[in-house]
PDB file of C-alpha atoms in Angstrom:
ATOM      1  CA  SER V  13     258.392 -17.560-106.131  1.00 76.00           C
ATOM      2  CA  GLN V  14     261.156 -15.818-107.264  1.00 82.00           C
ATOM      3  CA  GLN V  15     264.420 -16.610-108.671  1.00 85.00           C
ATOM      4  CA  GLY V  16     267.639 -14.566-107.910  1.00 91.00           C
ATOM      5  CA  GLU V  17     269.770 -12.950-110.484  1.00 92.00           C
ATOM      6  CA  GLU V  18     273.503 -13.900-109.912  1.00 95.00           C
ATOM      7  CA  ASP V  19     276.272 -11.568-110.845  1.00 95.00           C
ATOM      8  CA  PRO V  20     278.643 -11.901-112.691  1.00 97.00           C
ATOM      9  CA  GLN V  21     277.781 -14.465-114.874  1.00 96.00           C
ATOM     10  CA  ALA V  22     281.168 -16.024-115.003  1.00 97.00           C
ATOM     11  CA  LEU V  23     284.339 -15.681-112.878  1.00 97.00           C
ATOM     12  CA  SER V  24     287.787 -16.813-113.627  1.00 98.00           C
ATOM     13  CA  ILE V  25     290.048 -16.799-110.827  1.00 97.00           C
ATOM     14  CA  GLN V  26     293.661 -18.547-110.004  1.00 97.00           C
ATOM     15  CA  GLU V  27     293.712 -21.009-106.933  1.00 97.00           C
ATOM     16  CA  GLY V  28     294.257 -19.445-103.466  1.00 97.00           C
ATOM     17  CA  GLU V  29     292.614 -16.292-104.584  1.00 98.00           C
ATOM     18  CA  ASN V  30     289.095 -15.462-103.156  1.00 98.00           C
ATOM     19  CA  ALA V  31     285.840 -15.367-105.319  1.00 98.00           C
ATOM     20  CA  THR V  32     282.789 -13.459-104.648  1.00 98.00           C
ATOM     21  CA  MET V  33     279.516 -14.025-106.227  1.00 98.00           C
ATOM     22  CA  ASN V  34     276.593 -11.599-105.973  1.00 97.00           C
ATOM     23  CA  CYS V  35     272.834 -12.605-105.847  1.00 97.00           C
ATOM     24  CA  SER V  36     269.587  -9.905-106.229  1.00 96.00           C
ATOM     25  CA  TYR V  37     266.246 -10.405-105.731  1.00 95.00           C
ATOM     26  CA  LYS V  38     262.983  -8.663-105.661  1.00 93.00           C
ATOM     27  CA  THR V  39     260.584  -9.391-102.834  1.00 86.00           C
ATOM     28  CA  SER V  40     260.716 -10.053 -99.356  1.00 89.00           C
ATOM     29  CA  ILE V  41     262.050 -13.265 -98.302  1.00 90.00           C
ATOM     30  CA  ASN V  42     262.325 -16.012 -95.163  1.00 90.00           C
ATOM     31  CA  ASN V  43     265.560 -17.413 -96.325  1.00 93.00           C
ATOM     32  CA  LEU V  44     268.042 -17.434 -99.061  1.00 94.00           C
ATOM     33  CA  GLN V  45     269.912 -20.640-100.249  1.00 95.00           C
ATOM     34  CA  TRP V  46     273.346 -21.053-102.176  1.00 97.00           C
ATOM     35  CA  TYR V  47     273.743 -24.008-104.186  1.00 97.00           C
ATOM     36  CA  ARG V  48     276.398 -25.638-106.058  1.00 97.00           C
ATOM     37  CA  GLN V  49     276.311 -27.663-109.510  1.00 96.00           C
ATOM     38  CA  ASN V  50     279.299 -29.284-110.744  1.00 95.00           C
ATOM     39  CA  SER V  51     278.975 -29.895-114.516  1.00 89.00           C
ATOM     40  CA  GLY V  52     276.299 -32.447-115.270  1.00 83.00           C
ATOM     41  CA  ARG V  53     275.720 -33.094-111.650  1.00 91.00           C
ATOM     42  CA  GLY V  54     273.014 -32.423-109.252  1.00 93.00           C
ATOM     43  CA  LEU V  55     272.900 -29.460-107.210  1.00 95.00           C
ATOM     44  CA  VAL V  56     274.701 -29.217-103.828  1.00 96.00           C
ATOM     45  CA  HIS V  57     273.306 -27.243-100.788  1.00 95.00           C
ATOM     46  CA  LEU V  58     276.036 -25.092 -99.534  1.00 96.00           C
ATOM     47  CA  ILE V  59     274.637 -22.967 -96.767  1.00 96.00           C
ATOM     48  CA  LEU V  60     271.266 -21.171 -95.957  1.00 94.00           C
ATOM     49  CA  ILE V  61     270.935 -17.629 -94.502  1.00 95.00           C
ATOM     50  CA  ARG V  62     267.742 -16.635 -92.677  1.00 94.00           C
ATOM     51  CA  SER V  63     266.251 -13.242 -93.176  1.00 94.00           C
ATOM     52  CA  ASN V  64     267.152 -12.096 -89.598  1.00 95.00           C
ATOM     53  CA  GLU V  65     270.527 -13.050 -90.213  1.00 96.00           C
ATOM     54  CA  ARG V  66     273.422 -11.020 -92.067  1.00 97.00           C
ATOM     55  CA  GLU V  67     276.161 -13.162 -92.051  1.00 98.00           C
ATOM     56  CA  LYS V  68     276.924 -16.525 -91.898  1.00 97.00           C
ATOM     57  CA  HIS V  69     280.227 -18.833 -92.481  1.00 97.00           C
ATOM     58  CA  SER V  70     280.654 -22.343 -93.357  1.00 96.00           C
ATOM     59  CA  GLY V  71     284.202 -23.700 -93.605  1.00 97.00           C
ATOM     60  CA  ARG V  72     285.590 -21.386 -96.463  1.00 97.00           C
ATOM     61  CA  LEU V  73     282.089 -19.693 -97.159  1.00 98.00           C
ATOM     62  CA  ARG V  74     281.065 -16.895 -96.095  1.00 98.00           C
ATOM     63  CA  VAL V  75     277.676 -15.615 -97.172  1.00 98.00           C
ATOM     64  CA  THR V  76     276.086 -12.111 -96.540  1.00 98.00           C
ATOM     65  CA  LEU V  77     272.457 -11.111 -96.753  1.00 97.00           C
ATOM     66  CA  ASP V  78     271.395  -7.377 -96.878  1.00 97.00           C
ATOM     67  CA  THR V  79     267.321  -7.393 -97.010  1.00 95.00           C
ATOM     68  CA  SER V  80     267.341  -3.629 -97.297  1.00 95.00           C
ATOM     69  CA  LYS V  81     268.914  -4.005-100.564  1.00 96.00           C
ATOM     70  CA  LYS V  82     267.510  -7.112-101.515  1.00 96.00           C
ATOM     71  CA  SER V  83     271.022  -8.738-101.931  1.00 97.00           C
ATOM     72  CA  SER V  84     273.387 -11.529-100.996  1.00 97.00           C
ATOM     73  CA  SER V  85     277.011 -12.357-101.533  1.00 98.00           C
ATOM     74  CA  LEU V  86     278.892 -15.498-101.422  1.00 98.00           C
ATOM     75  CA  LEU V  87     282.503 -15.535-100.767  1.00 98.00           C
ATOM     76  CA  ILE V  88     285.017 -18.549-101.329  1.00 98.00           C
ATOM     77  CA  THR V  89     288.237 -18.041 -99.411  1.00 98.00           C
ATOM     78  CA  ALA V  90     291.520 -19.629-100.866  1.00 98.00           C
ATOM     79  CA  SER V  91     289.533 -21.474-103.556  1.00 98.00           C
ATOM     80  CA  ARG V  92     290.519 -24.421-104.952  1.00 97.00           C
ATOM     81  CA  ALA V  93     290.452 -26.248-108.571  1.00 97.00           C
ATOM     82  CA  ALA V  94     287.639 -28.122-107.325  1.00 96.00           C
ATOM     83  CA  ASP V  95     285.607 -25.162-106.309  1.00 98.00           C
ATOM     84  CA  THR V  96     285.089 -25.093-110.344  1.00 98.00           C
ATOM     85  CA  ALA V  97     281.280 -25.117-110.717  1.00 97.00           C
ATOM     86  CA  SER V  98     278.087 -23.333-111.204  1.00 97.00           C
ATOM     87  CA  TYR V  99     276.952 -21.467-108.105  1.00 97.00           C
ATOM     88  CA  PHE V 100     273.140 -20.203-107.661  1.00 96.00           C
ATOM     89  CA  CYS V 101     271.209 -18.383-105.022  1.00 95.00           C
ATOM     90  CA  ALA V 102     267.825 -19.276-104.288  1.00 94.00           C
ATOM     91  CA  PRO V 103     265.833 -16.467-102.666  1.00 93.00           C
ATOM     92  CA  THR V 104     262.582 -18.087-100.960  1.00 89.00           C
ATOM     93  CA  GLY V 105     259.644 -16.883 -98.776  1.00 81.00           C
ATOM     94  CA  PHE V 106     257.429 -20.394 -98.046  1.00 75.00           C
ATOM     95  CA  GLN V 107     257.583 -21.620-101.836  1.00 80.00           C
ATOM     96  CA  LYS V 108     259.086 -23.864-103.951  1.00 85.00           C
ATOM     97  CA  LEU V 109     262.855 -22.950-105.109  1.00 90.00           C
ATOM     98  CA  VAL V 110     263.625 -21.492-108.342  1.00 90.00           C
ATOM     99  CA  PHE V 111     267.144 -21.177-109.800  1.00 92.00           C
ATOM    100  CA  GLY V 112     268.345 -18.148-112.008  1.00 91.00           C
ATOM    101  CA  THR V 113     271.528 -18.703-114.457  1.00 93.00           C
ATOM    102  CA  GLY V 114     274.151 -18.827-111.773  1.00 95.00           C
ATOM    103  CA  THR V 115     277.601 -17.772-111.724  1.00 97.00           C
ATOM    104  CA  ARG V 116     280.194 -20.077-113.525  1.00 97.00           C
ATOM    105  CA  LEU V 117     283.240 -19.976-111.551  1.00 98.00           C
ATOM    106  CA  LEU V 118     286.635 -21.489-113.212  1.00 98.00           C
ATOM    107  CA  VAL V 119     289.226 -21.834-110.404  1.00 98.00           C
ATOM    108  CA  SER V 120     292.756 -22.559-112.173  1.00 97.00           C
ATOM    109  CA  PRO V 121     295.579 -24.412-110.584  1.00 92.00           C
TER     110      PRO V 121
ATOM    111  CA  GLU W   8     275.439 -39.575 -95.485  1.00 79.00           C
ATOM    112  CA  PRO W   9     271.914 -40.098 -96.561  1.00 82.00           C
ATOM    113  CA  GLU W  10     271.192 -39.258-100.010  1.00 93.00           C
ATOM    114  CA  VAL W  11     268.639 -39.041-103.095  1.00 96.00           C
ATOM    115  CA  THR W  12     269.107 -41.825-105.682  1.00 97.00           C
ATOM    116  CA  GLN W  13     267.743 -41.710-109.263  1.00 97.00           C
ATOM    117  CA  THR W  14     267.601 -44.358-111.803  1.00 97.00           C
ATOM    118  CA  PRO W  15     268.591 -44.775-114.612  1.00 97.00           C
ATOM    119  CA  SER W  16     271.375 -42.366-114.956  1.00 97.00           C
ATOM    120  CA  HIS W  17     270.767 -42.281-118.687  1.00 97.00           C
ATOM    121  CA  GLN W  18     267.914 -43.423-120.663  1.00 97.00           C
ATOM    122  CA  VAL W  19     267.858 -43.241-124.817  1.00 98.00           C
ATOM    123  CA  THR W  20     264.617 -43.503-125.977  1.00 97.00           C
ATOM    124  CA  GLN W  21     262.385 -43.141-129.346  1.00 97.00           C
ATOM    125  CA  MET W  22     259.907 -39.864-129.582  1.00 97.00           C
ATOM    126  CA  GLY W  23     256.571 -40.774-128.629  1.00 97.00           C
ATOM    127  CA  GLN W  24     257.528 -43.676-126.147  1.00 98.00           C
ATOM    128  CA  GLU W  25     256.794 -43.713-122.279  1.00 98.00           C
ATOM    129  CA  VAL W  26     259.856 -42.957-120.109  1.00 98.00           C
ATOM    130  CA  ILE W  27     259.390 -43.508-116.161  1.00 98.00           C
ATOM    131  CA  LEU W  28     262.292 -41.877-114.068  1.00 98.00           C
ATOM    132  CA  ARG W  29     262.904 -43.171-110.641  1.00 97.00           C
ATOM    133  CA  CYS W  30     263.951 -41.335-107.392  1.00 97.00           C
ATOM    134  CA  VAL W  31     264.452 -42.763-103.591  1.00 97.00           C
ATOM    135  CA  PRO W  32     264.371 -39.899-101.419  1.00 95.00           C
ATOM    136  CA  ILE W  33     265.747 -39.818 -98.170  1.00 94.00           C
ATOM    137  CA  CYS W  34     263.693 -41.995 -95.959  1.00 90.00           C
ATOM    138  CA  ASN W  35     262.097 -39.288 -93.134  1.00 88.00           C
ATOM    139  CA  HIS W  36     261.565 -36.531 -95.981  1.00 92.00           C
ATOM    140  CA  LEU W  37     258.083 -35.712 -96.633  1.00 90.00           C
ATOM    141  CA  TYR W  38     258.433 -33.343 -99.550  1.00 93.00           C
ATOM    142  CA  PHE W  39     259.429 -34.239-102.843  1.00 95.00           C
ATOM    143  CA  TYR W  40     260.356 -32.220-106.535  1.00 96.00           C
ATOM    144  CA  TRP W  41     261.369 -33.151-109.760  1.00 97.00           C
ATOM    145  CA  TYR W  42     263.281 -30.046-111.965  1.00 97.00           C
ATOM    146  CA  ARG W  43     265.012 -30.731-115.267  1.00 97.00           C
ATOM    147  CA  GLN W  44     267.657 -29.076-117.032  1.00 96.00           C
ATOM    148  CA  ILE W  45     268.084 -28.756-120.780  1.00 95.00           C
ATOM    149  CA  LEU W  46     271.666 -28.893-121.982  1.00 93.00           C
ATOM    150  CA  GLY W  47     273.058 -25.495-121.202  1.00 89.00           C
ATOM    151  CA  GLN W  48     270.553 -23.894-119.758  1.00 91.00           C
ATOM    152  CA  LYS W  49     268.827 -23.110-115.841  1.00 92.00           C
ATOM    153  CA  VAL W  50     267.338 -25.659-113.636  1.00 94.00           C
ATOM    154  CA  GLU W  51     263.471 -25.503-114.059  1.00 95.00           C
ATOM    155  CA  PHE W  52     260.882 -26.740-111.538  1.00 95.00           C
ATOM    156  CA  LEU W  53     258.431 -29.206-112.708  1.00 97.00           C
ATOM    157  CA  VAL W  54     256.403 -30.238-109.892  1.00 96.00           C
ATOM    158  CA  SER W  55     256.167 -30.443-105.892  1.00 94.00           C
ATOM    159  CA  PHE W  56     254.779 -33.514-104.061  1.00 94.00           C
ATOM    160  CA  TYR W  57     253.563 -33.696-100.796  1.00 92.00           C
ATOM    161  CA  ASN W  58     250.917 -36.063 -98.745  1.00 89.00           C
ATOM    162  CA  ASN W  59     250.803 -37.902-101.904  1.00 90.00           C
ATOM    163  CA  GLU W  60     249.612 -35.271-103.920  1.00 93.00           C
ATOM    164  CA  ILE W  61     250.731 -32.777-106.278  1.00 95.00           C
ATOM    165  CA  SER W  62     251.044 -29.746-104.329  1.00 92.00           C
ATOM    166  CA  GLU W  63     252.244 -27.427-107.357  1.00 92.00           C
ATOM    167  CA  LYS W  64     253.426 -27.724-110.849  1.00 94.00           C
ATOM    168  CA  SER W  65     254.828 -25.811-113.653  1.00 95.00           C
ATOM    169  CA  GLU W  66     253.710 -24.716-116.964  1.00 94.00           C
ATOM    170  CA  ILE W  67     256.118 -27.318-118.302  1.00 94.00           C
ATOM    171  CA  PHE W  68     254.430 -30.005-116.349  1.00 96.00           C
ATOM    172  CA  ASP W  69     251.570 -30.512-118.952  1.00 93.00           C
ATOM    173  CA  ASP W  70     249.635 -33.578-119.516  1.00 94.00           C
ATOM    174  CA  GLN W  71     252.036 -35.801-120.698  1.00 96.00           C
ATOM    175  CA  PHE W  72     253.862 -35.822-117.167  1.00 97.00           C
ATOM    176  CA  SER W  73     252.713 -37.702-113.985  1.00 97.00           C
ATOM    177  CA  VAL W  74     254.322 -38.406-110.789  1.00 97.00           C
ATOM    178  CA  GLU W  75     253.605 -41.010-108.147  1.00 94.00           C
ATOM    179  CA  ARG W  76     254.464 -42.347-104.896  1.00 92.00           C
ATOM    180  CA  PRO W  77     253.620 -45.827-105.335  1.00 85.00           C
ATOM    181  CA  ASP W  78     254.957 -47.726-102.385  1.00 85.00           C
ATOM    182  CA  GLY W  79     256.063 -45.274 -99.836  1.00 78.00           C
ATOM    183  CA  SER W  80     259.630 -45.084-100.935  1.00 85.00           C
ATOM    184  CA  ASN W  81     259.963 -44.472-104.658  1.00 93.00           C
ATOM    185  CA  PHE W  82     258.973 -41.408-106.118  1.00 96.00           C
ATOM    186  CA  THR W  83     258.590 -41.777-110.236  1.00 97.00           C
ATOM    187  CA  LEU W  84     257.967 -39.274-113.129  1.00 98.00           C
ATOM    188  CA  LYS W  85     256.304 -40.586-116.394  1.00 98.00           C
ATOM    189  CA  ILE W  86     256.402 -38.941-119.195  1.00 97.00           C
ATOM    190  CA  ARG W  87     253.757 -40.725-121.472  1.00 96.00           C
ATOM    191  CA  SER W  88     254.650 -39.680-125.358  1.00 95.00           C
ATOM    192  CA  THR W  89     258.003 -38.410-125.257  1.00 97.00           C
ATOM    193  CA  LYS W  90     259.324 -35.490-127.494  1.00 96.00           C
ATOM    194  CA  LEU W  91     262.507 -34.263-128.929  1.00 97.00           C
ATOM    195  CA  GLU W  92     262.301 -31.493-126.411  1.00 96.00           C
ATOM    196  CA  ASP W  93     261.984 -33.612-123.258  1.00 97.00           C
ATOM    197  CA  SER W  94     265.736 -34.462-123.618  1.00 98.00           C
ATOM    198  CA  ALA W  95     267.255 -33.053-120.748  1.00 97.00           C
ATOM    199  CA  MET W  96     268.554 -34.001-117.152  1.00 97.00           C
ATOM    200  CA  TYR W  97     265.952 -34.605-114.990  1.00 98.00           C
ATOM    201  CA  PHE W  98     266.696 -34.246-110.988  1.00 97.00           C
ATOM    202  CA  CYS W  99     264.486 -35.373-108.022  1.00 97.00           C
ATOM    203  CA  ALA W 100     264.936 -33.404-104.633  1.00 96.00           C
ATOM    204  CA  SER W 101     263.392 -34.006-101.396  1.00 95.00           C
ATOM    205  CA  THR W 102     263.434 -31.925 -98.068  1.00 93.00           C
ATOM    206  CA  GLN W 103     262.191 -32.700 -94.428  1.00 89.00           C
ATOM    207  CA  GLU W 104     261.235 -29.301 -93.955  1.00 82.00           C
ATOM    208  CA  SER W 105     258.093 -27.294 -95.889  1.00 76.00           C
ATOM    209  CA  GLN W 106     258.555 -25.387 -98.899  1.00 70.00           C
ATOM    210  CA  GLY W 107     261.205 -23.037 -99.092  1.00 71.00           C
ATOM    211  CA  THR W 108     262.385 -23.077 -94.893  1.00 77.00           C
ATOM    212  CA  GLY W 109     265.134 -25.667 -95.640  1.00 82.00           C
ATOM    213  CA  GLU W 110     267.807 -27.238 -97.907  1.00 90.00           C
ATOM    214  CA  LEU W 111     267.044 -29.449-101.043  1.00 92.00           C
ATOM    215  CA  PHE W 112     268.684 -32.690-101.205  1.00 95.00           C
ATOM    216  CA  PHE W 113     269.350 -33.214-104.889  1.00 96.00           C
ATOM    217  CA  GLY W 114     269.803 -36.644-106.857  1.00 97.00           C
ATOM    218  CA  GLU W 115     272.442 -37.032-109.462  1.00 96.00           C
ATOM    219  CA  GLY W 116     269.836 -36.853-112.044  1.00 97.00           C
ATOM    220  CA  SER W 117     269.028 -39.067-115.001  1.00 98.00           C
ATOM    221  CA  ARG W 118     269.767 -38.043-118.471  1.00 97.00           C
ATOM    222  CA  LEU W 119     267.048 -38.373-120.959  1.00 98.00           C
ATOM    223  CA  THR W 120     267.912 -38.665-124.819  1.00 98.00           C
ATOM    224  CA  VAL W 121     264.827 -38.413-126.710  1.00 98.00           C
ATOM    225  CA  LEU W 122     265.825 -39.596-130.497  1.00 97.00           C
TER     226      LEU W 122
END
């Protein structure tokens, strides 16, 4: 299994702005998943993008995947205070999910 | 919407005591996991369970840990003799799909405090 490396480690924005987080990984994958964790709570699955997909949307979320660069990005548009959380990517290839240190997003009203 | 439920939400125990953390996965899920998160640190994999046996475990999951699915609905994590360093949030997760192919559904966690 491999863990993704999220960047930046922390991001602070105002409500209404867009937030972009990046994820890099090392070996080939079957899919890449993004999760959110509110402080002290369980992880919540946001979106899964398969290795043959380049972009995927879900509500205010947009995920891209570039397998040639082994990287992914998560864009949250029109952010809200409720988006304040840690965000984790999980690149996976038919193995257990492993999580890195994540990006801590703070959205101020 | 179906969810993974965990009990207790918080348990305080003395060092050396046995602790059992309980999880009820989503009913048609086949793969079950325990993760833990020490305060301020990342979520770490402990063990995966499929078809009534452990499919993978991490180095953290030593002889003090065990898992069981005693009755087809509950999935338990037992720590036989707790240590101070076992203090953490323990998360149960389940999925319908084989490892790495689908989303994991996490419970809200059980906070274990070892004194």
